[in-house]
Amino acid sequence: MAEEVKLLGVWGSPYSRRVETALKLKNVEYEFVEEDLQSKSALLLKSNPVHQKIPVLLHNGKPLAESQVILEYIDETWKEGFPILPKDPYERAQARFWARFIDEKCLPATYKVLWGCEELEKAVEEACELLKILENELKDKKFFAGETVGLVDIVANFIGYWLRAIQEVVGVELLTKEKLPKLYNWSDEFCSVFQESLPPKDKLVAYIRDRLQSTNTTTTSS
Amino acid sequence: MAEEVKLLGVWGSPYSRRVETALKLKNVEYEFVEEDLQSKSALLLKSNPVHQKIPVLLHNGKPLAESQVILEYIDETWKEGFPILPKDPYERAQARFWARFIDEKCLPATYKVLWGCEELEKAVEEACELLKILENELKDKKFFAGETVGLVDIVANFIGYWLRAIQEVVGVELLTKEKLPKLYNWSDEFCSVFQESLPPKDKLVAYIRDRLQSTNTTTTSS
């Protein structure tokens, strides 16, 4: 049976890029459908009625939501391709633990710094502490998964690519060579491996500038 | 090799009870070690340095944290026992989706109502809306997983058991036969199946009364 794989996403979203990265690693052909988050498509609303968010993966018409759930699905469905999770149950659990840590701790703290908050200095310190924990987990490995990438690297894509671009525009320092040398080196490795599945830097920076400007001209923050 | 399975938990915690439920379903013998959260053991701090939280499962000395991560580990390690996740990748993804929905949406909204908040009426409405989504997912199934229990039922244990006991003490109505008939019936089924691995109701109610009293006599809420 011919596979029909369709991804509803947004070009600049690290969450839909996670799914694209996994599909590319598995050599799965897919159709990318760009969503307009200001005017979500009927297909998105029908496919993810609970959260109404991207990414949504449609596999032979069956919808899947939540990027980490989708990554595990891709790994279990296209088993023969590149392994996203390790085989050993304990190592799998470790990968899931760190992937959750990134989504539940690192990203909210990082977003708080980047998208504006009242006590910036304190927020920077908190985010750096969390990123330091992640850095320690890298140890002397090239990637979180070892010599090749895996679940944690894919989930950490915002830290690997977006963060350095955004902190430059915003004018804060989170991920620097001085503060977090291992994580910084990892982000270089990450970008060189995933270059093809990352959004163009110029376009991303322009988008962030626009977003910052519109945030600064409204009273509500996102 | 003789297995050494040790669980660091708290008798009244739905999170460590999730792990106990899974171990019992798999017929895995384990030692339960009660933690004092006011004075955490050196073993807990060493085993879960990132979150310093229960539950922690020690399997032959190797530590695992985060209840949902532990549940998947148990399912993958004791494969031959009762299946906690279904076999089919799409069904597995659905189970993971709903388990995340419970932890990320339903429980925070429910805790907000139960442990005090400023706009109670609004909070009750929000929590009920989320529980309604969960109720709709039950459809006419006996359990979330179908005829027998699975990941979502285990993760929903707070809703199945704790919620009805606590709402009575607190004096709010979230899970009632009138508002959420299917979820209410499910919670009856849940309690009858898991009776042995749930904390005694009297002890739980006394604990909640104590907790409420101490919350009311301090200025900070938990």
Short mmCIF file of C-alpha atoms in Angstrom, two decimals:
data_model
loop_
_atom_site.label_atom_id
_atom_site.label_comp_id
_atom_site.label_asym_id
_atom_site.label_seq_id
_atom_site.Cartn_x
_atom_site.Cartn_y
_atom_site.Cartn_z
CA MET A 1 0.00 0.00 0.00
CA ALA A 2 1.31 3.45 -0.88
CA GLU A 3 1.90 5.44 2.29
CA GLU A 4 0.26 8.84 2.60
CA VAL A 5 2.18 10.99 5.05
CA LYS A 6 1.12 14.58 5.53
CA LEU A 7 2.42 17.02 8.11
CA LEU A 8 0.47 20.08 9.19
CA GLY A 9 3.02 22.52 10.56
CA VAL A 10 4.54 25.96 10.49
CA TRP A 11 7.89 26.62 8.84
CA GLY A 12 9.39 28.42 11.83
CA SER A 13 8.08 26.12 14.54
CA PRO A 14 10.62 23.92 16.32
CA TYR A 15 7.77 21.51 17.09
CA SER A 16 6.85 20.75 13.50
CA ARG A 17 10.57 20.78 12.58
CA ARG A 18 11.08 17.97 15.13
CA VAL A 19 8.67 15.84 13.16
CA GLU A 20 10.28 16.79 9.84
CA THR A 21 13.69 15.86 11.23
CA ALA A 22 12.43 12.44 12.31
CA LEU A 23 10.76 11.80 8.96
CA LYS A 24 13.93 12.78 7.12
CA LEU A 25 16.07 10.55 9.38
CA LYS A 26 13.73 7.68 8.52
CA ASN A 27 13.72 8.55 4.82
CA VAL A 28 9.95 8.83 4.83
CA GLU A 29 8.50 10.93 2.03
CA TYR A 30 5.90 13.40 3.24
CA GLU A 31 3.88 16.36 2.16
CA PHE A 32 4.30 19.47 4.30
CA VAL A 33 1.24 21.67 4.66
CA GLU A 34 1.93 25.14 6.05
CA GLU A 35 -0.73 26.24 8.54
CA ASP A 36 -1.77 29.81 9.21
CA LEU A 37 -2.12 29.93 12.99
CA GLN A 38 -4.27 33.06 12.74
CA SER A 39 -6.73 31.15 10.62
CA LYS A 40 -6.36 27.45 11.26
CA SER A 41 -7.49 25.03 8.58
CA ALA A 42 -10.56 22.86 9.01
CA LEU A 43 -8.26 19.86 8.65
CA LEU A 44 -6.11 20.97 11.61
CA LEU A 45 -9.13 21.65 13.82
CA LYS A 46 -10.66 18.31 12.92
CA SER A 47 -7.39 16.42 13.34
CA ASN A 48 -6.43 17.87 16.70
CA PRO A 49 -9.70 19.05 18.27
CA VAL A 50 -8.29 18.88 21.81
CA HIS A 51 -5.32 21.24 21.45
CA GLN A 52 -5.96 22.73 17.99
CA LYS A 53 -2.21 23.00 17.58
CA ILE A 54 0.45 22.02 15.10
CA PRO A 55 2.19 19.70 14.47
CA VAL A 56 -0.31 17.13 13.29
CA LEU A 57 0.89 14.11 11.36
CA LEU A 58 -1.63 12.40 9.13
CA HIS A 59 -0.58 8.87 8.30
CA ASN A 60 -2.89 7.30 5.75
CA GLY A 61 -5.51 9.76 6.98
CA LYS A 62 -5.13 8.93 10.67
CA PRO A 63 -4.20 12.00 12.73
CA LEU A 64 -1.53 12.19 15.44
CA ALA A 65 -0.78 15.16 17.64
CA GLU A 66 1.88 16.25 20.15
CA SER A 67 5.41 16.25 18.75
CA GLN A 68 6.94 13.83 21.26
CA VAL A 69 4.07 11.39 20.75
CA ILE A 70 4.54 11.69 16.99
CA LEU A 71 8.31 11.06 17.27
CA GLU A 72 7.71 7.80 19.13
CA TYR A 73 5.06 6.83 16.58
CA ILE A 74 7.45 7.45 13.70
CA ASP A 75 10.11 5.35 15.41
CA GLU A 76 7.69 2.47 16.02
CA THR A 77 6.07 2.64 12.57
CA TRP A 78 9.18 2.85 10.39
CA LYS A 79 11.17 0.45 12.55
CA GLU A 80 13.73 -0.43 9.92
CA GLY A 81 14.99 3.11 9.45
CA PHE A 82 17.32 5.22 11.59
CA PRO A 83 16.65 4.49 15.30
CA ILE A 84 15.28 7.54 17.10
CA LEU A 85 15.11 5.81 20.46
CA PRO A 86 17.70 3.30 21.67
CA LYS A 87 16.74 -0.37 22.00
CA ASP A 88 17.56 -0.92 25.64
CA PRO A 89 14.59 -0.14 27.95
CA TYR A 90 16.73 1.71 30.48
CA GLU A 91 18.32 3.88 27.81
CA ARG A 92 14.90 4.51 26.29
CA ALA A 93 13.65 5.67 29.69
CA GLN A 94 16.64 8.01 30.04
CA ALA A 95 15.94 9.50 26.61
CA ARG A 96 12.27 10.02 27.50
CA PHE A 97 13.25 11.57 30.83
CA TRP A 98 15.49 14.17 29.18
CA ALA A 99 13.02 14.87 26.38
CA ARG A 100 10.39 15.64 29.04
CA PHE A 101 12.88 17.74 30.99
CA ILE A 102 13.45 19.90 27.91
CA ASP A 103 9.75 20.44 27.24
CA GLU A 104 8.64 20.84 30.83
CA LYS A 105 11.56 22.79 32.31
CA CYS A 106 14.11 24.16 29.84
CA LEU A 107 11.80 25.51 27.17
CA PRO A 108 9.33 27.36 29.44
CA ALA A 109 12.27 28.99 31.29
CA THR A 110 13.97 29.90 28.02
CA TYR A 111 10.79 31.31 26.46
CA LYS A 112 10.28 33.43 29.57
CA VAL A 113 13.63 35.10 28.97
CA LEU A 114 13.22 35.50 25.24
CA TRP A 115 9.63 36.68 25.03
CA GLY A 116 9.81 39.14 27.86
CA CYS A 117 9.31 38.95 31.58
CA GLU A 118 9.46 41.34 34.51
CA GLU A 119 12.49 40.10 36.41
CA LEU A 120 14.83 39.44 33.52
CA GLU A 121 17.99 38.88 35.52
CA LYS A 122 16.37 36.25 37.71
CA ALA A 123 14.77 34.59 34.68
CA VAL A 124 18.12 34.42 32.87
CA GLU A 125 19.71 32.83 35.93
CA GLU A 126 16.93 30.23 36.21
CA ALA A 127 17.08 29.34 32.53
CA CYS A 128 20.88 29.05 32.66
CA GLU A 129 20.68 26.71 35.64
CA LEU A 130 18.33 24.41 33.74
CA LEU A 131 20.47 24.52 30.61
CA LYS A 132 23.47 23.71 32.81
CA ILE A 133 21.72 20.51 33.93
CA LEU A 134 21.23 19.64 30.28
CA GLU A 135 24.87 20.46 29.55
CA ASN A 136 25.97 18.12 32.33
CA GLU A 137 23.93 15.34 30.76
CA LEU A 138 25.87 15.79 27.51
CA LYS A 139 29.06 14.86 29.36
CA ASP A 140 31.69 14.29 26.67
CA LYS A 141 29.28 12.88 24.14
CA LYS A 142 28.92 14.40 20.69
CA PHE A 143 25.14 14.15 20.85
CA PHE A 144 22.79 13.36 23.72
CA ALA A 145 22.32 9.92 22.19
CA GLY A 146 26.08 9.37 21.76
CA GLU A 147 27.87 9.39 18.41
CA THR A 148 24.66 9.89 16.42
CA VAL A 149 21.51 11.89 17.09
CA GLY A 150 18.42 10.60 18.83
CA LEU A 151 15.19 11.63 20.55
CA VAL A 152 16.76 14.13 22.97
CA ASP A 153 18.74 15.88 20.23
CA ILE A 154 15.63 16.19 18.09
CA VAL A 155 13.52 17.50 20.98
CA ALA A 156 16.30 19.95 21.93
CA ASN A 157 16.19 21.54 18.47
CA PHE A 158 15.03 24.90 19.81
CA ILE A 159 18.11 25.03 22.03
CA GLY A 160 20.33 23.84 19.21
CA TYR A 161 19.23 26.35 16.59
CA TRP A 162 16.49 28.83 17.47
CA LEU A 163 17.92 29.94 20.81
CA ARG A 164 21.19 31.33 19.46
CA ALA A 165 19.39 33.22 16.68
CA ILE A 166 16.73 34.64 18.99
CA GLN A 167 19.01 35.63 21.88
CA GLU A 168 21.02 37.71 19.44
CA VAL A 169 17.94 39.63 18.30
CA VAL A 170 16.54 40.02 21.79
CA GLY A 171 19.89 40.98 23.28
CA VAL A 172 20.22 38.46 26.09
CA GLU A 173 22.88 35.83 26.69
CA LEU A 174 21.79 32.32 27.51
CA LEU A 175 23.66 29.87 25.34
CA THR A 176 27.20 31.17 24.98
CA LYS A 177 30.56 29.44 24.62
CA GLU A 178 31.60 30.85 27.99
CA LYS A 179 28.54 29.92 30.00
CA LEU A 180 27.72 26.55 28.47
CA PRO A 181 30.66 25.34 26.37
CA LYS A 182 29.49 21.75 25.85
CA LEU A 183 25.95 22.71 24.95
CA TYR A 184 27.32 25.39 22.63
CA ASN A 185 29.53 22.88 20.83
CA TRP A 186 26.62 20.47 20.65
CA SER A 187 24.50 23.18 19.02
CA ASP A 188 27.21 23.61 16.35
CA GLU A 189 27.18 19.86 15.69
CA PHE A 190 23.39 19.89 15.73
CA CYS A 191 23.18 22.66 13.13
CA SER A 192 25.69 21.01 10.82
CA VAL A 193 23.86 17.68 10.92
CA PHE A 194 20.37 19.09 10.55
CA GLN A 195 21.14 22.05 8.32
CA GLU A 196 18.69 20.88 5.66
CA SER A 197 15.74 20.52 7.99
CA LEU A 198 16.13 23.86 9.79
CA PRO A 199 14.43 27.12 8.79
CA PRO A 200 16.64 29.67 6.97
CA LYS A 201 18.33 31.93 9.54
CA ASP A 202 17.57 35.22 7.75
CA LYS A 203 13.89 34.42 7.48
CA LEU A 204 13.80 33.33 11.11
CA VAL A 205 15.53 36.47 12.36
CA ALA A 206 13.19 38.70 10.34
CA TYR A 207 10.21 36.82 11.77
CA ILE A 208 11.50 37.23 15.33
CA ARG A 209 12.10 40.95 14.83
CA ASP A 210 8.51 41.33 13.59
CA ARG A 211 7.17 39.33 16.47
CA LEU A 212 9.15 41.32 19.03
CA GLN A 213 7.98 44.56 17.50
CA SER A 214 4.35 43.53 17.64
CA THR A 215 4.79 42.32 21.23
CA ASN A 216 6.30 45.65 22.20
CA THR A 217 3.45 47.59 20.65
CA THR A 218 0.71 45.66 22.44
CA THR A 219 0.00 45.43 26.13
CA THR A 220 -0.34 41.67 26.21
CA SER A 221 2.64 39.39 25.94
CA SER A 222 2.41 36.04 24.20
CA MET B 1 19.60 -13.11 38.28
CA ALA B 2 17.35 -12.16 41.17
CA GLU B 3 15.63 -8.88 40.38
CA GLU B 4 15.89 -6.08 42.89
CA VAL B 5 12.98 -3.70 42.50
CA LYS B 6 12.62 -0.85 44.96
CA LEU B 7 10.13 2.01 44.79
CA LEU B 8 10.68 5.29 46.59
CA GLY B 9 7.24 6.80 47.04
CA VAL B 10 4.64 8.28 49.34
CA TRP B 11 1.59 6.27 50.41
CA GLY B 12 -0.91 9.00 49.47
CA SER B 13 0.68 10.07 46.18
CA PRO B 14 -1.18 9.17 42.99
CA TYR B 15 2.18 9.30 41.17
CA SER B 16 3.86 6.57 43.17
CA ARG B 17 0.58 4.61 43.21
CA ARG B 18 0.69 4.63 39.39
CA VAL B 19 3.98 2.77 39.55
CA GLU B 20 2.70 0.36 42.19
CA THR B 21 -0.34 -0.38 40.05
CA ALA B 22 1.84 -1.18 37.05
CA LEU B 23 4.16 -3.41 39.09
CA LYS B 24 1.17 -5.28 40.53
CA LEU B 25 -0.38 -5.70 37.07
CA LYS B 26 2.93 -7.19 35.92
CA ASN B 27 3.21 -9.37 39.04
CA VAL B 28 6.60 -7.88 39.83
CA GLU B 29 7.65 -8.13 43.46
CA TYR B 30 8.99 -4.90 44.85
CA GLU B 31 9.98 -3.20 48.04
CA PHE B 32 8.15 0.03 48.80
CA VAL B 33 10.15 2.67 50.66
CA GLU B 34 8.06 5.48 52.14
CA GLU B 35 9.73 8.87 51.70
CA ASP B 36 9.31 11.83 54.01
CA LEU B 37 8.99 14.78 51.63
CA GLN B 38 9.92 17.21 54.41
CA SER B 39 13.20 15.39 54.84
CA LYS B 40 14.05 13.54 51.65
CA SER B 41 16.38 10.56 51.88
CA ALA B 42 19.90 10.68 50.51
CA LEU B 43 18.90 7.83 48.19
CA LEU B 44 16.05 9.89 46.68
CA LEU B 45 18.25 12.96 46.18
CA LYS B 46 20.98 10.86 44.62
CA SER B 47 18.56 8.90 42.42
CA ASN B 48 16.60 11.87 41.08
CA PRO B 49 18.95 14.85 41.41
CA VAL B 50 17.15 16.82 38.69
CA HIS B 51 13.65 16.90 40.15
CA GLN B 52 14.26 15.50 43.66
CA LYS B 53 10.77 14.05 43.53
CA ILE B 54 9.06 10.74 44.05
CA PRO B 55 8.38 8.29 42.51
CA VAL B 56 11.77 6.78 41.84
CA LEU B 57 12.05 3.18 40.74
CA LEU B 58 15.34 1.43 41.40
CA HIS B 59 15.75 -1.62 39.22
CA ASN B 60 18.84 -3.58 40.18
CA GLY B 61 20.19 -0.33 41.55
CA LYS B 62 19.54 1.73 38.41
CA PRO B 63 17.27 4.71 39.11
CA LEU B 64 14.31 5.86 37.01
CA ALA B 65 12.21 8.96 37.58
CA GLU B 66 8.96 10.48 36.25
CA SER B 67 5.94 8.23 36.63
CA GLN B 68 4.98 8.07 32.94
CA VAL B 69 8.57 7.27 31.98
CA ILE B 70 8.63 4.55 34.65
CA LEU B 71 5.34 3.07 33.40
CA GLU B 72 6.74 2.68 29.87
CA TYR B 73 9.93 1.20 31.31
CA ILE B 74 7.97 -1.36 33.31
CA ASP B 75 5.98 -2.30 30.20
CA GLU B 76 9.13 -2.72 28.11
CA THR B 77 11.12 -4.55 30.79
CA TRP B 78 8.54 -7.11 31.91
CA LYS B 79 7.18 -7.65 28.41
CA GLU B 80 5.54 -10.98 29.10
CA GLY B 81 3.22 -9.68 31.80
CA PHE B 82 -0.01 -7.69 31.51
CA PRO B 83 0.28 -5.21 28.61
CA ILE B 84 0.15 -1.61 29.84
CA LEU B 85 0.38 -0.13 26.35
CA PRO B 86 -1.31 -1.66 23.30
CA LYS B 87 0.82 -3.27 20.57
CA ASP B 88 -0.33 -1.20 17.60
CA PRO B 89 1.78 1.98 17.10
CA TYR B 90 -1.27 4.15 16.42
CA GLU B 91 -3.08 2.91 19.53
CA ARG B 92 0.12 3.40 21.54
CA ALA B 93 0.31 6.98 20.30
CA GLN B 94 -3.31 7.58 21.30
CA ALA B 95 -2.65 6.22 24.79
CA ARG B 96 0.41 8.46 25.16
CA PHE B 97 -1.58 11.45 23.88
CA TRP B 98 -4.30 11.00 26.51
CA ALA B 99 -1.82 10.26 29.30
CA ARG B 100 -0.10 13.56 28.50
CA PHE B 101 -3.44 15.36 28.32
CA ILE B 102 -4.22 14.19 31.84
CA ASP B 103 -0.90 15.33 33.29
CA GLU B 104 -0.61 18.56 31.35
CA LYS B 105 -4.21 19.75 31.30
CA CYS B 106 -6.66 17.87 33.53
CA LEU B 107 -4.57 17.56 36.68
CA PRO B 108 -3.31 21.17 36.90
CA ALA B 109 -6.90 22.43 36.36
CA THR B 110 -8.26 20.00 38.94
CA TYR B 111 -5.58 20.82 41.53
CA LYS B 112 -6.35 24.50 41.05
CA VAL B 113 -9.94 23.88 42.12
CA LEU B 114 -9.09 21.54 44.98
CA TRP B 115 -6.19 23.37 46.57
CA GLY B 116 -7.67 26.80 46.42
CA CYS B 117 -7.73 29.58 43.88
CA GLU B 118 -9.19 33.05 43.61
CA GLU B 119 -11.86 32.62 40.98
CA LEU B 120 -13.30 29.30 42.06
CA GLU B 121 -16.36 29.31 39.80
CA LYS B 122 -14.29 29.91 36.70
CA ALA B 123 -11.72 27.31 37.76
CA VAL B 124 -14.46 24.72 38.32
CA GLU B 125 -15.86 25.43 34.88
CA GLU B 126 -12.45 25.09 33.22
CA ALA B 127 -11.66 21.84 35.02
CA CYS B 128 -15.09 20.41 34.13
CA GLU B 129 -14.57 21.27 30.46
CA LEU B 130 -11.28 19.37 30.42
CA LEU B 131 -12.77 16.40 32.27
CA LYS B 132 -15.61 16.45 29.72
CA ILE B 133 -13.05 16.00 26.94
CA LEU B 134 -11.70 13.00 28.83
CA GLU B 135 -15.23 11.67 29.32
CA ASN B 136 -15.88 11.92 25.59
CA GLU B 137 -12.76 9.86 24.95
CA LEU B 138 -14.19 7.08 27.14
CA LYS B 139 -17.10 6.74 24.71
CA ASP B 140 -18.87 3.54 25.70
CA LYS B 141 -15.76 1.71 26.75
CA LYS B 142 -15.42 0.23 30.21
CA PHE B 143 -11.86 1.55 30.52
CA PHE B 144 -9.87 3.99 28.41
CA ALA B 145 -7.99 1.02 27.02
CA GLY B 146 -11.18 -0.96 26.31
CA GLU B 147 -12.31 -4.01 28.27
CA THR B 148 -9.21 -4.01 30.47
CA VAL B 149 -7.10 -1.25 31.98
CA GLY B 150 -4.08 0.35 30.37
CA LEU B 151 -1.74 3.34 30.50
CA VAL B 152 -4.46 6.02 30.44
CA ASP B 153 -6.47 4.37 33.23
CA ILE B 154 -3.35 4.11 35.39
CA VAL B 155 -2.33 7.72 34.73
CA ALA B 156 -5.92 8.87 35.43
CA ASN B 157 -5.82 7.34 38.92
CA PHE B 158 -6.15 10.72 40.63
CA ILE B 159 -9.40 11.31 38.76
CA GLY B 160 -10.58 7.78 39.42
CA TYR B 161 -10.01 7.76 43.16
CA TRP B 162 -8.51 10.84 44.82
CA LEU B 163 -10.77 13.40 43.16
CA ARG B 164 -14.06 12.10 44.55
CA ALA B 165 -12.61 11.82 48.06
CA ILE B 166 -11.04 15.27 47.99
CA GLN B 167 -13.96 17.15 46.40
CA GLU B 168 -16.16 15.89 49.23
CA VAL B 169 -13.82 17.29 51.87
CA VAL B 170 -13.22 20.56 50.03
CA GLY B 171 -16.89 21.02 49.19
CA VAL B 172 -16.74 21.43 45.43
CA GLU B 173 -18.37 19.38 42.70
CA LEU B 174 -16.24 18.29 39.78
CA LEU B 175 -16.75 14.61 39.15
CA THR B 176 -20.43 13.86 39.77
CA LYS B 177 -22.86 11.38 38.25
CA GLU B 178 -24.87 14.28 36.84
CA LYS B 179 -22.03 16.28 35.30
CA LEU B 180 -19.83 13.48 34.00
CA PRO B 181 -21.78 10.21 34.08
CA LYS B 182 -19.34 8.12 32.01
CA LEU B 183 -16.27 9.28 33.87
CA TYR B 184 -18.11 8.71 37.14
CA ASN B 185 -18.97 5.14 36.18
CA TRP B 186 -15.41 4.62 35.02
CA SER B 187 -14.15 5.78 38.41
CA ASP B 188 -16.38 3.15 40.06
CA GLU B 189 -14.90 0.46 37.81
CA PHE B 190 -11.43 1.83 38.41
CA CYS B 191 -11.80 1.67 42.18
CA SER B 192 -13.18 -1.85 42.14
CA VAL B 193 -10.34 -3.13 39.94
CA PHE B 194 -7.55 -1.30 41.78
CA GLN B 195 -8.95 -1.46 45.30
CA GLU B 196 -5.86 -3.21 46.63
CA SER B 197 -3.38 -0.71 45.29
CA LEU B 198 -5.19 2.45 46.43
CA PRO B 199 -4.61 4.25 49.73
CA PRO B 200 -7.26 3.65 52.44
CA LYS B 201 -10.02 6.25 52.10
CA ASP B 202 -10.21 7.16 55.81
CA LYS B 203 -6.49 7.79 55.99
CA LEU B 204 -6.60 9.82 52.77
CA VAL B 205 -9.52 11.96 53.95
CA ALA B 206 -7.82 12.63 57.30
CA TYR B 207 -4.64 13.62 55.47
CA ILE B 208 -6.52 16.00 53.18
CA ARG B 209 -8.35 17.62 56.11
CA ASP B 210 -4.98 18.19 57.80
CA ARG B 211 -3.49 19.60 54.64
CA LEU B 212 -6.43 21.92 54.05
CA GLN B 213 -6.28 23.15 57.62
CA SER B 214 -2.58 23.92 57.39
CA THR B 215 -3.13 25.66 54.02
CA ASN B 216 -5.86 27.80 55.55
CA THR B 217 -3.70 28.83 58.47
CA THR B 218 -0.78 29.97 56.35
CA THR B 219 -0.64 32.73 53.80
CA THR B 220 1.03 30.70 51.08
CA SER B 221 -0.85 28.08 49.15
CA SER B 222 0.87 24.91 47.99
#
